[in-house]
JSON list of C-alpha atoms in Angstrom, two decimals:
[
{"chain": "P", "resi": 1, "resn": "UNK", "atom": "CA", "xyz": [76.09, 142.20, 108.93]},
{"chain": "P", "resi": 2, "resn": "UNK", "atom": "CA", "xyz": [78.08, 144.58, 106.81]},
{"chain": "P", "resi": 3, "resn": "UNK", "atom": "CA", "xyz": [78.86, 147.83, 108.57]},
{"chain": "P", "resi": 4, "resn": "UNK", "atom": "CA", "xyz": [79.72, 151.02, 106.79]},
{"chain": "P", "resi": 5, "resn": "UNK", "atom": "CA", "xyz": [83.39, 151.76, 107.06]},
{"chain": "P", "resi": 6, "resn": "UNK", "atom": "CA", "xyz": [82.48, 155.37, 107.83]},
{"chain": "P", "resi": 7, "resn": "UNK", "atom": "CA", "xyz": [82.72, 156.19, 111.51]},
{"chain": "P", "resi": 8, "resn": "UNK", "atom": "CA", "xyz": [80.62, 158.71, 113.33]},
{"chain": "P", "resi": 9, "resn": "UNK", "atom": "CA", "xyz": [82.84, 160.76, 115.68]},
{"chain": "P", "resi": 10, "resn": "UNK", "atom": "CA", "xyz": [85.53, 158.10, 115.37]},
{"chain": "P", "resi": 11, "resn": "UNK", "atom": "CA", "xyz": [83.83, 155.51, 117.60]},
{"chain": "P", "resi": 12, "resn": "UNK", "atom": "CA", "xyz": [80.59, 154.43, 115.93]},
{"chain": "P", "resi": 13, "resn": "UNK", "atom": "CA", "xyz": [79.83, 152.34, 112.85]},
{"chain": "P", "resi": 14, "resn": "UNK", "atom": "CA", "xyz": [76.48, 152.87, 111.08]},
{"chain": "P", "resi": 15, "resn": "UNK", "atom": "CA", "xyz": [74.84, 150.10, 109.07]},
{"chain": "P", "resi": 16, "resn": "UNK", "atom": "CA", "xyz": [73.46, 150.62, 105.59]},
{"chain": "P", "resi": 17, "resn": "UNK", "atom": "CA", "xyz": [69.75, 151.52, 105.68]},
{"chain": "P", "resi": 18, "resn": "UNK", "atom": "CA", "xyz": [67.15, 148.76, 105.58]},
{"chain": "P", "resi": 19, "resn": "UNK", "atom": "CA", "xyz": [63.67, 149.79, 104.41]},
{"chain": "P", "resi": 20, "resn": "UNK", "atom": "CA", "xyz": [60.60, 147.85, 105.45]},
{"chain": "P", "resi": 21, "resn": "UNK", "atom": "CA", "xyz": [56.91, 148.17, 106.24]},
{"chain": "P", "resi": 22, "resn": "UNK", "atom": "CA", "xyz": [54.39, 146.07, 108.06]},
{"chain": "P", "resi": 23, "resn": "UNK", "atom": "CA", "xyz": [51.56, 144.68, 105.94]},
{"chain": "P", "resi": 24, "resn": "UNK", "atom": "CA", "xyz": [48.98, 145.96, 108.42]},
{"chain": "P", "resi": 25, "resn": "UNK", "atom": "CA", "xyz": [50.65, 149.37, 108.71]},
{"chain": "P", "resi": 26, "resn": "UNK", "atom": "CA", "xyz": [50.74, 151.84, 105.81]},
{"chain": "P", "resi": 27, "resn": "UNK", "atom": "CA", "xyz": [53.90, 153.54, 107.08]},
{"chain": "P", "resi": 28, "resn": "UNK", "atom": "CA", "xyz": [57.39, 152.76, 105.79]},
{"chain": "P", "resi": 29, "resn": "UNK", "atom": "CA", "xyz": [60.39, 152.79, 108.11]},
{"chain": "P", "resi": 30, "resn": "UNK", "atom": "CA", "xyz": [64.15, 152.90, 107.69]},
{"chain": "P", "resi": 31, "resn": "UNK", "atom": "CA", "xyz": [66.29, 150.93, 110.10]},
{"chain": "P", "resi": 32, "resn": "UNK", "atom": "CA", "xyz": [69.83, 151.95, 111.01]},
{"chain": "P", "resi": 33, "resn": "UNK", "atom": "CA", "xyz": [71.97, 149.97, 113.40]},
{"chain": "P", "resi": 34, "resn": "UNK", "atom": "CA", "xyz": [74.65, 151.98, 115.19]},
{"chain": "P", "resi": 35, "resn": "UNK", "atom": "CA", "xyz": [77.44, 149.96, 116.77]},
{"chain": "P", "resi": 36, "resn": "UNK", "atom": "CA", "xyz": [80.13, 151.32, 119.09]},
{"chain": "P", "resi": 37, "resn": "UNK", "atom": "CA", "xyz": [83.62, 149.92, 118.72]},
{"chain": "P", "resi": 38, "resn": "UNK", "atom": "CA", "xyz": [84.47, 147.52, 121.51]},
{"chain": "P", "resi": 39, "resn": "UNK", "atom": "CA", "xyz": [85.36, 149.32, 124.70]},
{"chain": "P", "resi": 40, "resn": "UNK", "atom": "CA", "xyz": [86.90, 146.58, 126.83]},
{"chain": "P", "resi": 41, "resn": "UNK", "atom": "CA", "xyz": [84.20, 143.99, 127.49]},
{"chain": "P", "resi": 42, "resn": "UNK", "atom": "CA", "xyz": [81.38, 146.45, 126.80]},
{"chain": "P", "resi": 43, "resn": "UNK", "atom": "CA", "xyz": [79.81, 146.95, 123.35]},
{"chain": "P", "resi": 44, "resn": "UNK", "atom": "CA", "xyz": [77.19, 149.63, 122.72]},
{"chain": "P", "resi": 45, "resn": "UNK", "atom": "CA", "xyz": [74.43, 148.82, 120.22]},
{"chain": "P", "resi": 46, "resn": "UNK", "atom": "CA", "xyz": [71.65, 151.21, 119.20]},
{"chain": "P", "resi": 47, "resn": "UNK", "atom": "CA", "xyz": [68.87, 150.60, 116.72]},
{"chain": "P", "resi": 48, "resn": "UNK", "atom": "CA", "xyz": [67.28, 153.63, 115.07]},
{"chain": "P", "resi": 49, "resn": "UNK", "atom": "CA", "xyz": [63.85, 153.19, 113.52]},
{"chain": "P", "resi": 50, "resn": "UNK", "atom": "CA", "xyz": [62.78, 156.28, 111.62]},
{"chain": "P", "resi": 51, "resn": "UNK", "atom": "CA", "xyz": [59.58, 156.82, 109.63]},
{"chain": "P", "resi": 52, "resn": "UNK", "atom": "CA", "xyz": [60.04, 157.67, 105.95]},
{"chain": "P", "resi": 53, "resn": "UNK", "atom": "CA", "xyz": [57.74, 160.03, 104.11]},
{"chain": "P", "resi": 54, "resn": "UNK", "atom": "CA", "xyz": [55.71, 157.77, 101.86]},
{"chain": "P", "resi": 55, "resn": "UNK", "atom": "CA", "xyz": [53.49, 158.39, 98.89]},
{"chain": "P", "resi": 56, "resn": "UNK", "atom": "CA", "xyz": [50.34, 156.40, 98.20]},
{"chain": "P", "resi": 57, "resn": "UNK", "atom": "CA", "xyz": [50.46, 154.73, 94.80]},
{"chain": "P", "resi": 58, "resn": "UNK", "atom": "CA", "xyz": [48.00, 152.44, 93.07]},
{"chain": "P", "resi": 59, "resn": "UNK", "atom": "CA", "xyz": [49.57, 149.47, 91.31]},
{"chain": "P", "resi": 60, "resn": "UNK", "atom": "CA", "xyz": [47.38, 148.07, 88.52]},
{"chain": "P", "resi": 61, "resn": "UNK", "atom": "CA", "xyz": [48.32, 144.52, 87.60]},
{"chain": "P", "resi": 62, "resn": "UNK", "atom": "CA", "xyz": [47.17, 142.39, 84.68]},
{"chain": "P", "resi": 63, "resn": "UNK", "atom": "CA", "xyz": [48.04, 138.68, 84.74]},
{"chain": "P", "resi": 64, "resn": "UNK", "atom": "CA", "xyz": [47.40, 136.43, 81.75]},
{"chain": "P", "resi": 65, "resn": "UNK", "atom": "CA", "xyz": [47.20, 132.69, 82.31]},
{"chain": "P", "resi": 66, "resn": "UNK", "atom": "CA", "xyz": [48.33, 130.67, 79.29]},
{"chain": "P", "resi": 67, "resn": "UNK", "atom": "CA", "xyz": [45.88, 128.72, 77.12]},
{"chain": "P", "resi": 68, "resn": "UNK", "atom": "CA", "xyz": [47.61, 125.35, 77.57]},
{"chain": "P", "resi": 69, "resn": "UNK", "atom": "CA", "xyz": [45.63, 122.43, 78.99]},
{"chain": "P", "resi": 70, "resn": "UNK", "atom": "CA", "xyz": [45.63, 122.55, 82.83]},
{"chain": "P", "resi": 71, "resn": "UNK", "atom": "CA", "xyz": [47.36, 125.99, 82.83]},
{"chain": "P", "resi": 72, "resn": "UNK", "atom": "CA", "xyz": [44.94, 127.54, 85.36]},
{"chain": "P", "resi": 73, "resn": "UNK", "atom": "CA", "xyz": [45.18, 127.27, 89.14]},
{"chain": "P", "resi": 74, "resn": "UNK", "atom": "CA", "xyz": [43.11, 127.85, 92.26]},
{"chain": "P", "resi": 75, "resn": "UNK", "atom": "CA", "xyz": [46.19, 128.08, 94.48]},
{"chain": "P", "resi": 76, "resn": "UNK", "atom": "CA", "xyz": [47.49, 131.13, 96.30]},
{"chain": "P", "resi": 77, "resn": "UNK", "atom": "CA", "xyz": [49.93, 133.28, 94.26]},
{"chain": "P", "resi": 78, "resn": "UNK", "atom": "CA", "xyz": [51.75, 136.36, 95.64]},
{"chain": "P", "resi": 79, "resn": "UNK", "atom": "CA", "xyz": [53.46, 139.13, 93.68]},
{"chain": "P", "resi": 80, "resn": "UNK", "atom": "CA", "xyz": [56.64, 141.03, 94.56]},
{"chain": "P", "resi": 81, "resn": "UNK", "atom": "CA", "xyz": [58.11, 143.85, 92.46]},
{"chain": "P", "resi": 82, "resn": "UNK", "atom": "CA", "xyz": [61.71, 145.05, 92.29]},
{"chain": "P", "resi": 83, "resn": "UNK", "atom": "CA", "xyz": [62.75, 148.51, 91.13]},
{"chain": "P", "resi": 84, "resn": "UNK", "atom": "CA", "xyz": [65.77, 149.29, 88.96]},
{"chain": "P", "resi": 85, "resn": "UNK", "atom": "CA", "xyz": [67.87, 149.89, 92.10]},
{"chain": "P", "resi": 86, "resn": "UNK", "atom": "CA", "xyz": [67.09, 146.41, 93.48]},
{"chain": "P", "resi": 87, "resn": "UNK", "atom": "CA", "xyz": [64.66, 147.54, 96.21]},
{"chain": "P", "resi": 88, "resn": "UNK", "atom": "CA", "xyz": [61.75, 145.13, 96.74]},
{"chain": "P", "resi": 89, "resn": "UNK", "atom": "CA", "xyz": [58.07, 145.85, 97.45]},
{"chain": "P", "resi": 90, "resn": "UNK", "atom": "CA", "xyz": [55.59, 143.08, 98.32]},
{"chain": "P", "resi": 91, "resn": "UNK", "atom": "CA", "xyz": [52.32, 143.87, 96.54]},
{"chain": "P", "resi": 92, "resn": "UNK", "atom": "CA", "xyz": [50.29, 140.95, 97.86]},
{"chain": "P", "resi": 93, "resn": "UNK", "atom": "CA", "xyz": [48.12, 138.03, 96.79]},
{"chain": "P", "resi": 94, "resn": "UNK", "atom": "CA", "xyz": [46.79, 137.74, 93.25]},
{"chain": "P", "resi": 95, "resn": "UNK", "atom": "CA", "xyz": [43.30, 136.97, 94.47]},
{"chain": "P", "resi": 96, "resn": "UNK", "atom": "CA", "xyz": [39.94, 138.68, 94.41]},
{"chain": "P", "resi": 97, "resn": "UNK", "atom": "CA", "xyz": [37.45, 137.17, 96.86]},
{"chain": "P", "resi": 98, "resn": "UNK", "atom": "CA", "xyz": [34.48, 135.58, 95.16]},
{"chain": "P", "resi": 99, "resn": "UNK", "atom": "CA", "xyz": [36.19, 135.40, 91.76]},
{"chain": "P", "resi": 100, "resn": "UNK", "atom": "CA", "xyz": [37.82, 132.39, 90.13]},
{"chain": "P", "resi": 101, "resn": "UNK", "atom": "CA", "xyz": [41.28, 133.85, 89.39]},
{"chain": "P", "resi": 102, "resn": "UNK", "atom": "CA", "xyz": [43.98, 132.42, 87.13]},
{"chain": "P", "resi": 103, "resn": "UNK", "atom": "CA", "xyz": [41.64, 130.47, 84.85]},
{"chain": "P", "resi": 104, "resn": "UNK", "atom": "CA", "xyz": [43.10, 129.00, 81.66]},
{"chain": "P", "resi": 105, "resn": "UNK", "atom": "CA", "xyz": [43.39, 131.46, 78.75]},
{"chain": "P", "resi": 106, "resn": "UNK", "atom": "CA", "xyz": [42.19, 134.47, 80.75]},
{"chain": "P", "resi": 107, "resn": "UNK", "atom": "CA", "xyz": [43.46, 137.86, 81.90]},
{"chain": "P", "resi": 108, "resn": "UNK", "atom": "CA", "xyz": [42.91, 138.82, 85.54]},
{"chain": "P", "resi": 109, "resn": "UNK", "atom": "CA", "xyz": [43.09, 142.39, 86.85]},
{"chain": "P", "resi": 110, "resn": "UNK", "atom": "CA", "xyz": [44.23, 143.34, 90.36]},
{"chain": "P", "resi": 111, "resn": "UNK", "atom": "CA", "xyz": [44.82, 146.62, 92.17]},
{"chain": "P", "resi": 112, "resn": "UNK", "atom": "CA", "xyz": [47.12, 147.22, 95.11]},
{"chain": "P", "resi": 113, "resn": "UNK", "atom": "CA", "xyz": [47.22, 150.51, 97.02]},
{"chain": "P", "resi": 114, "resn": "UNK", "atom": "CA", "xyz": [50.65, 150.80, 98.60]},
{"chain": "P", "resi": 115, "resn": "UNK", "atom": "CA", "xyz": [52.49, 153.50, 100.47]},
{"chain": "P", "resi": 116, "resn": "UNK", "atom": "CA", "xyz": [56.14, 153.56, 99.42]},
{"chain": "P", "resi": 117, "resn": "UNK", "atom": "CA", "xyz": [58.94, 156.13, 99.42]},
{"chain": "P", "resi": 118, "resn": "UNK", "atom": "CA", "xyz": [59.19, 158.23, 96.24]},
{"chain": "P", "resi": 119, "resn": "UNK", "atom": "CA", "xyz": [62.61, 156.80, 95.43]},
{"chain": "P", "resi": 120, "resn": "UNK", "atom": "CA", "xyz": [61.05, 153.31, 95.27]},
{"chain": "P", "resi": 121, "resn": "UNK", "atom": "CA", "xyz": [58.04, 154.23, 93.16]},
{"chain": "P", "resi": 122, "resn": "UNK", "atom": "CA", "xyz": [59.65, 156.60, 90.69]},
{"chain": "P", "resi": 123, "resn": "UNK", "atom": "CA", "xyz": [62.46, 154.48, 89.27]},
{"chain": "P", "resi": 124, "resn": "UNK", "atom": "CA", "xyz": [60.44, 151.90, 87.34]},
{"chain": "P", "resi": 125, "resn": "UNK", "atom": "CA", "xyz": [60.60, 148.12, 87.67]},
{"chain": "P", "resi": 126, "resn": "UNK", "atom": "CA", "xyz": [63.31, 145.73, 86.57]},
{"chain": "P", "resi": 127, "resn": "UNK", "atom": "CA", "xyz": [61.81, 142.43, 87.79]},
{"chain": "P", "resi": 128, "resn": "UNK", "atom": "CA", "xyz": [58.73, 140.85, 89.29]},
{"chain": "P", "resi": 129, "resn": "UNK", "atom": "CA", "xyz": [58.58, 137.67, 91.34]},
{"chain": "P", "resi": 130, "resn": "UNK", "atom": "CA", "xyz": [55.62, 135.31, 91.58]},
{"chain": "P", "resi": 131, "resn": "UNK", "atom": "CA", "xyz": [55.43, 133.06, 94.67]},
{"chain": "P", "resi": 132, "resn": "UNK", "atom": "CA", "xyz": [53.28, 129.94, 94.30]},
{"chain": "P", "resi": 133, "resn": "UNK", "atom": "CA", "xyz": [51.46, 128.74, 97.39]},
{"chain": "P", "resi": 134, "resn": "UNK", "atom": "CA", "xyz": [50.21, 125.30, 96.34]},
{"chain": "P", "resi": 135, "resn": "UNK", "atom": "CA", "xyz": [50.89, 122.19, 94.30]},
{"chain": "P", "resi": 136, "resn": "UNK", "atom": "CA", "xyz": [48.28, 122.89, 91.61]},
{"chain": "P", "resi": 137, "resn": "UNK", "atom": "CA", "xyz": [50.39, 123.71, 88.54]},
{"chain": "P", "resi": 138, "resn": "UNK", "atom": "CA", "xyz": [50.01, 127.14, 86.86]},
{"chain": "P", "resi": 139, "resn": "UNK", "atom": "CA", "xyz": [51.40, 128.58, 83.64]},
{"chain": "P", "resi": 140, "resn": "UNK", "atom": "CA", "xyz": [51.52, 132.37, 83.52]},
{"chain": "P", "resi": 141, "resn": "UNK", "atom": "CA", "xyz": [51.89, 133.98, 80.10]},
{"chain": "P", "resi": 142, "resn": "UNK", "atom": "CA", "xyz": [52.59, 137.61, 81.10]},
{"chain": "P", "resi": 143, "resn": "UNK", "atom": "CA", "xyz": [52.29, 140.14, 83.92]},
{"chain": "P", "resi": 144, "resn": "UNK", "atom": "CA", "xyz": [51.81, 143.86, 83.30]},
{"chain": "P", "resi": 145, "resn": "UNK", "atom": "CA", "xyz": [52.27, 146.42, 86.10]},
{"chain": "P", "resi": 146, "resn": "UNK", "atom": "CA", "xyz": [51.16, 150.03, 85.74]},
{"chain": "P", "resi": 147, "resn": "UNK", "atom": "CA", "xyz": [51.26, 153.00, 88.10]},
{"chain": "P", "resi": 148, "resn": "UNK", "atom": "CA", "xyz": [50.86, 156.71, 87.52]},
{"chain": "P", "resi": 149, "resn": "UNK", "atom": "CA", "xyz": [54.63, 156.83, 86.87]},
{"chain": "P", "resi": 150, "resn": "UNK", "atom": "CA", "xyz": [55.47, 153.74, 84.81]},
{"chain": "P", "resi": 151, "resn": "UNK", "atom": "CA", "xyz": [54.18, 150.85, 82.72]},
{"chain": "P", "resi": 152, "resn": "UNK", "atom": "CA", "xyz": [56.14, 147.57, 82.70]},
{"chain": "P", "resi": 153, "resn": "UNK", "atom": "CA", "xyz": [55.42, 144.31, 80.87]},
{"chain": "P", "resi": 154, "resn": "UNK", "atom": "CA", "xyz": [57.00, 140.97, 81.83]},
{"chain": "P", "resi": 155, "resn": "UNK", "atom": "CA", "xyz": [56.59, 137.80, 79.76]},
{"chain": "P", "resi": 156, "resn": "UNK", "atom": "CA", "xyz": [57.23, 134.17, 80.61]},
{"chain": "P", "resi": 157, "resn": "UNK", "atom": "CA", "xyz": [59.05, 133.54, 77.32]},
{"chain": "P", "resi": 158, "resn": "UNK", "atom": "CA", "xyz": [60.36, 130.13, 78.41]},
{"chain": "P", "resi": 159, "resn": "UNK", "atom": "CA", "xyz": [56.87, 128.89, 79.40]},
{"chain": "P", "resi": 160, "resn": "UNK", "atom": "CA", "xyz": [58.04, 127.95, 82.92]},
{"chain": "P", "resi": 161, "resn": "UNK", "atom": "CA", "xyz": [55.30, 126.18, 84.91]},
{"chain": "P", "resi": 162, "resn": "UNK", "atom": "CA", "xyz": [54.81, 127.01, 88.59]},
{"chain": "P", "resi": 163, "resn": "UNK", "atom": "CA", "xyz": [53.93, 124.62, 91.42]},
{"chain": "P", "resi": 164, "resn": "UNK", "atom": "CA", "xyz": [55.22, 123.66, 94.86]},
{"chain": "P", "resi": 165, "resn": "UNK", "atom": "CA", "xyz": [55.29, 120.09, 93.50]},
{"chain": "P", "resi": 166, "resn": "UNK", "atom": "CA", "xyz": [58.79, 119.97, 91.98]},
{"chain": "P", "resi": 167, "resn": "UNK", "atom": "CA", "xyz": [57.72, 117.37, 89.43]},
{"chain": "P", "resi": 168, "resn": "UNK", "atom": "CA", "xyz": [55.30, 119.95, 87.94]},
{"chain": "P", "resi": 169, "resn": "UNK", "atom": "CA", "xyz": [57.22, 123.22, 88.16]},
{"chain": "P", "resi": 170, "resn": "UNK", "atom": "CA", "xyz": [58.98, 125.77, 90.34]},
{"chain": "P", "resi": 171, "resn": "UNK", "atom": "CA", "xyz": [57.47, 127.61, 93.32]},
{"chain": "P", "resi": 172, "resn": "UNK", "atom": "CA", "xyz": [59.17, 130.98, 92.72]},
{"chain": "P", "resi": 173, "resn": "UNK", "atom": "CA", "xyz": [59.40, 132.57, 89.26]},
{"chain": "P", "resi": 174, "resn": "UNK", "atom": "CA", "xyz": [61.25, 135.82, 88.61]},
{"chain": "P", "resi": 175, "resn": "UNK", "atom": "CA", "xyz": [60.64, 137.64, 85.34]},
{"chain": "P", "resi": 176, "resn": "UNK", "atom": "CA", "xyz": [62.94, 140.54, 84.36]},
{"chain": "P", "resi": 177, "resn": "UNK", "atom": "CA", "xyz": [63.11, 143.07, 81.55]}
]
């Protein structure tokens, strides 16, 4: 781990903050690790877990599957977004129960209600990442993400196929502006 060079009262090193949330919990936390310089054979380690004030935001996502033959999929696909500062937020599965998602030549609409710190929501998005969960190939044409604060459009210009079967495509696709 990389420790900040800054010392607290000359004896402690504080890690850079790590932000995370549990999928089942709507709260966001920041993790700091405080490490005491070695004092003989004894090392002091303290982990601080602090709640962060979070704002509820609705992410509206449109995903267009290409019109190519066999472009649709029934497999599990997850979406992750990255803001302009490089912070990552896992939105979730691109799946609506009871609906045949990611059909060839169609646009699917998804909503995700997420609690995230203002600094994460307000900066806009630089990239999205799609994670494929099966070996049924899929060809995404574009993904659009909209919140009350921004509207971002990501296109698969190189027509990269996705699949966990390496002979058919790649399992993780990142699209950036």
